[in-house]
Short mmCIF file of C-alpha atoms in Angstrom, two decimals:
data_model
loop_
_atom_site.label_atom_id
_atom_site.label_comp_id
_atom_site.label_asym_id
_atom_site.label_seq_id
_atom_site.Cartn_x
_atom_site.Cartn_y
_atom_site.Cartn_z
CA UNK F 5 -9.21 55.98 95.56
CA UNK F 6 -6.07 56.86 93.60
CA UNK F 7 -3.84 56.34 96.64
CA UNK F 8 -5.47 52.95 97.26
CA UNK F 9 -4.92 51.86 93.65
CA UNK F 10 -1.24 52.84 93.79
CA UNK F 11 -0.76 50.97 97.08
CA UNK F 12 -2.46 47.82 95.75
CA UNK F 13 -0.43 47.88 92.55
CA UNK F 14 2.81 48.20 94.52
CA UNK F 15 2.02 45.14 96.61
CA UNK F 16 0.05 42.89 94.25
CA UNK F 17 1.22 43.68 90.75
CA UNK F 18 -0.70 40.93 88.91
CA UNK F 19 -4.09 41.79 90.43
CA UNK F 20 -6.68 43.31 88.08
CA UNK F 21 -7.98 46.51 89.68
CA UNK F 22 -11.37 47.93 88.69
CA UNK F 23 -12.41 51.31 90.06
CA UNK F 24 -15.86 52.75 90.60
CA UNK F 25 -16.26 56.12 88.87
CA UNK F 26 -18.98 58.25 90.46
CA UNK F 27 -19.39 61.44 92.47
CA UNK F 28 -21.89 60.32 95.13
CA UNK F 29 -19.27 59.34 97.71
CA UNK F 30 -17.56 62.72 97.46
CA UNK F 31 -20.49 65.15 97.58
CA UNK F 32 -22.32 66.60 100.56
CA UNK F 33 -25.67 65.94 98.86
CA UNK F 34 -24.91 62.31 97.97
CA UNK F 35 -26.06 62.51 94.36
CA UNK F 36 -24.16 61.02 91.42
CA UNK F 37 -23.69 64.35 89.63
CA UNK F 38 -23.56 68.11 90.03
CA UNK F 39 -26.79 69.66 91.22
CA UNK F 40 -28.56 72.99 90.79
CA UNK F 41 -31.19 73.23 93.49
CA UNK F 42 -33.05 69.94 93.29
CA UNK F 43 -32.00 69.22 89.70
CA UNK F 44 -29.16 66.84 88.82
CA UNK F 45 -27.14 68.30 85.95
CA UNK F 46 -26.32 65.55 83.48
CA UNK F 47 -24.06 67.25 80.93
CA UNK F 48 -21.88 69.36 83.28
CA UNK F 49 -21.18 66.18 85.27
CA UNK F 50 -19.64 64.35 82.31
CA UNK F 51 -16.37 66.28 82.35
CA UNK F 52 -15.83 65.55 86.04
CA UNK F 53 -16.52 61.85 85.54
CA UNK F 54 -14.10 61.69 82.63
CA UNK F 55 -11.37 63.45 84.61
CA UNK F 56 -11.98 61.12 87.55
CA UNK F 57 -11.68 58.05 85.30
CA UNK F 58 -8.46 59.36 83.79
CA UNK F 59 -6.98 59.96 87.25
CA UNK F 60 -7.84 56.37 88.19
CA UNK F 61 -6.17 55.04 85.05
CA UNK F 62 -3.06 57.12 85.69
CA UNK F 63 -2.94 55.74 89.24
CA UNK F 64 -2.87 52.20 87.82
CA UNK F 65 -6.48 51.08 87.46
CA UNK F 66 -6.77 48.35 84.84
CA UNK F 67 -10.49 48.96 84.18
CA UNK F 68 -12.67 51.98 85.02
CA UNK F 69 -16.33 51.43 85.86
CA UNK F 70 -18.71 54.41 85.72
CA UNK F 71 -21.69 53.73 87.99
CA UNK F 72 -23.40 57.13 87.89
CA UNK F 73 -25.97 56.49 85.12
CA UNK F 74 -25.49 59.91 83.53
CA UNK F 75 -26.33 59.83 79.82
CA UNK F 76 -23.22 60.13 77.64
CA UNK F 77 -20.63 59.42 80.29
CA UNK F 78 -19.11 56.41 78.51
CA UNK F 79 -18.40 58.53 75.43
CA UNK F 80 -16.90 61.32 77.54
CA UNK F 81 -14.65 58.91 79.45
CA UNK F 82 -13.58 57.06 76.29
CA UNK F 83 -12.67 60.31 74.53
CA UNK F 84 -10.55 61.64 77.41
CA UNK F 85 -8.81 58.31 78.00
CA UNK F 86 -7.97 58.02 74.29
CA UNK F 87 -6.76 61.62 74.14
CA UNK F 88 -4.36 60.90 77.00
CA UNK F 89 -2.87 57.70 75.60
CA UNK F 90 -5.13 55.35 77.54
CA UNK F 91 -6.94 53.76 74.63
CA UNK F 92 -6.23 50.30 76.06
CA UNK F 93 -8.01 51.04 79.35
CA UNK F 94 -11.36 49.19 79.18
CA UNK F 95 -14.64 50.66 80.43
CA UNK F 96 -16.98 48.49 82.48
CA UNK F 97 -20.26 50.38 82.31
CA UNK F 98 -22.98 50.11 84.92
CA UNK F 99 -25.27 50.16 81.90
CA UNK F 100 -28.38 48.76 83.59
CA UNK F 101 -28.64 50.08 87.13
CA UNK F 102 -32.07 50.02 88.71
CA UNK F 103 -33.41 52.41 91.37
CA UNK F 104 -33.48 49.57 93.88
CA UNK F 105 -34.18 49.18 97.57
CA UNK F 106 -31.51 46.47 97.68
CA UNK F 107 -28.76 49.11 98.01
CA UNK F 108 -29.85 49.98 101.56
CA UNK F 109 -27.11 48.30 103.63
CA UNK F 110 -24.33 49.75 101.45
CA UNK F 111 -25.77 53.26 101.55
CA UNK F 112 -26.00 53.10 105.33
CA UNK F 113 -22.41 51.85 105.68
CA UNK F 114 -20.99 54.36 103.19
CA UNK F 115 -23.28 57.20 104.33
CA UNK F 116 -24.05 57.81 100.65
CA UNK F 117 -27.83 58.09 100.71
CA UNK F 118 -29.01 61.28 98.94
CA UNK F 119 -29.51 64.23 101.26
CA UNK F 120 -32.67 65.12 99.31
CA UNK F 121 -34.82 63.42 96.71
CA UNK F 122 -33.73 60.12 95.20
CA UNK F 123 -31.96 58.72 92.13
CA UNK F 124 -35.00 57.72 90.13
CA UNK F 125 -34.39 60.48 87.59
CA UNK F 126 -31.33 58.66 86.24
CA UNK F 127 -31.48 55.12 87.63
CA UNK F 128 -33.97 52.76 86.01
CA UNK F 129 -37.56 51.92 86.93
CA UNK F 130 -37.67 48.30 88.23
CA UNK F 131 -40.83 47.72 86.19
CA UNK F 132 -39.13 48.70 82.90
CA UNK F 133 -37.32 45.94 81.02
CA UNK F 134 -37.16 47.46 77.55
CA UNK F 135 -35.20 50.48 78.77
CA UNK F 136 -32.35 48.10 79.59
CA UNK F 137 -31.93 47.36 75.89
CA UNK F 138 -31.71 51.07 75.04
CA UNK F 139 -29.23 51.79 77.82
CA UNK F 140 -26.95 48.94 76.76
CA UNK F 141 -27.09 49.80 73.08
CA UNK F 142 -26.24 53.43 73.85
CA UNK F 143 -23.27 52.47 76.02
CA UNK F 144 -21.96 50.03 73.43
CA UNK F 145 -22.16 52.71 70.76
CA UNK F 146 -20.20 55.03 73.05
CA UNK F 147 -17.41 52.48 73.53
CA UNK F 148 -18.21 50.34 76.58
CA UNK F 149 -16.17 47.12 76.72
CA UNK F 150 -18.15 45.36 79.47
CA UNK F 151 -21.74 45.99 80.56
CA UNK F 152 -23.24 45.32 83.96
CA UNK F 153 -26.67 44.73 85.45
CA UNK F 154 -27.27 45.88 89.04
CA UNK F 155 -28.78 44.38 91.20
CA UNK F 156 -28.39 40.80 90.00
CA UNK F 157 -30.84 38.44 91.74
CA UNK F 158 -34.11 40.33 91.15
CA UNK F 159 -33.12 41.00 87.52
CA UNK F 160 -32.07 37.59 86.19
CA UNK F 161 -34.55 38.04 83.34
CA UNK F 162 -32.71 41.21 82.28
CA UNK F 163 -29.36 39.39 82.35
CA UNK F 164 -30.79 36.61 80.19
CA UNK F 165 -32.40 39.09 77.78
CA UNK F 166 -29.11 40.92 77.29
CA UNK F 167 -27.11 37.71 76.95
CA UNK F 168 -29.39 36.55 74.14
CA UNK F 169 -28.89 39.83 72.26
CA UNK F 170 -25.21 40.67 72.85
CA UNK F 171 -21.93 38.75 72.86
CA UNK F 172 -20.06 41.44 74.81
CA UNK F 173 -18.79 40.45 78.30
CA UNK F 174 -21.70 40.75 80.74
CA UNK F 175 -21.29 41.43 84.45
CA UNK F 176 -23.86 41.29 87.25
CA UNK F 177 -23.66 42.86 90.71
CA UNK F 178 -25.05 40.91 93.66
CA UNK F 179 -25.55 43.93 95.90
CA UNK F 180 -25.49 44.54 99.65
CA UNK F 181 -29.20 43.88 100.21
CA UNK F 182 -29.04 40.51 98.46
CA UNK F 183 -25.98 39.58 100.53
CA UNK F 184 -27.45 40.86 103.81
CA UNK F 185 -30.76 39.03 103.38
CA UNK F 186 -29.02 35.69 102.90
CA UNK F 187 -26.56 36.37 105.73
CA UNK F 188 -29.38 37.24 108.14
CA UNK F 189 -31.38 34.14 107.23
CA UNK F 190 -28.27 32.01 107.62
CA UNK F 191 -27.46 33.44 111.05
CA UNK F 192 -31.04 32.80 112.19
CA UNK F 193 -30.73 29.19 111.09
CA UNK F 194 -33.44 29.52 108.47
CA UNK F 195 -31.15 28.56 105.57
CA UNK F 196 -27.97 26.61 104.87
CA UNK F 197 -25.91 29.72 104.10
CA UNK F 198 -23.12 28.09 102.09
CA UNK F 199 -25.61 26.19 99.98
CA UNK F 200 -27.93 29.11 99.18
CA UNK F 201 -24.93 31.40 98.61
CA UNK F 202 -23.62 29.13 95.88
CA UNK F 203 -27.14 28.54 94.52
CA UNK F 204 -27.66 32.30 94.18
CA UNK F 205 -24.34 32.70 92.34
CA UNK F 206 -25.03 29.73 90.07
CA UNK F 207 -28.39 31.31 89.19
CA UNK F 208 -26.69 34.54 88.15
CA UNK F 209 -24.13 32.61 86.11
CA UNK F 210 -26.80 30.42 84.53
CA UNK F 211 -28.78 33.51 83.51
CA UNK F 212 -25.78 34.57 81.42
CA UNK F 213 -23.37 36.63 83.50
CA UNK F 214 -19.69 36.19 82.65
CA UNK F 215 -18.54 38.20 85.68
CA UNK F 216 -20.17 38.42 89.12
CA UNK F 217 -19.48 41.14 91.65
CA UNK F 218 -20.52 39.86 95.08
CA UNK F 219 -19.84 40.38 98.78
CA UNK F 220 -19.59 36.57 98.97
CA UNK F 221 -16.46 36.56 96.79
CA UNK F 222 -13.96 35.27 99.34
CA UNK F 223 -16.32 32.69 100.85
CA UNK F 224 -17.37 31.44 97.42
CA UNK F 225 -13.75 31.23 96.25
CA UNK F 226 -12.88 29.07 99.26
CA UNK F 227 -15.73 26.67 98.49
CA UNK F 228 -14.85 26.53 94.81
#
């Protein structure tokens, strides 16, 4: 990650680079934190996440984005960044990240599915809307500069609920399963892919998202 950031910054100096801060891609067990047996250890993970975020910032990342859903990680990252002269590095927090089946295509491609158990202990229950408010309020208190909802399409009501309560920049992540479902339908001739792609993005924007992360980025930019 750090080598990639340095290479990008050398070649495209005016590009804003945001890095994902999480452990799942670098562990044999595929979980977002340290584990002891079958238990994910929240607090001991925070120091590693903070050190990872700092290393990304030192490599040139403009924004760091913790996606792990460990409680307290925004505060830990903010404190270490500030202590090391990086007080101007913003934090984009995956504040509202649901335990969703829509991550399937990404997890298969990245080989990041958990080796045991699942992530429901720290990712959110899809049936629970009120928890989103608590998660966002906690992250804002800890110093988050941008908050994100993931996935986007199935949770437009959550995006709207947060937009009505907070003026902070709000991001939404249109994840691999959302992208793959539309791509498959388009390839089968069931849908006008360009049209439904833009309709899905407009829906996310209309719900209140200021920033959209999507696998359709390049195709949408060409149409726009």
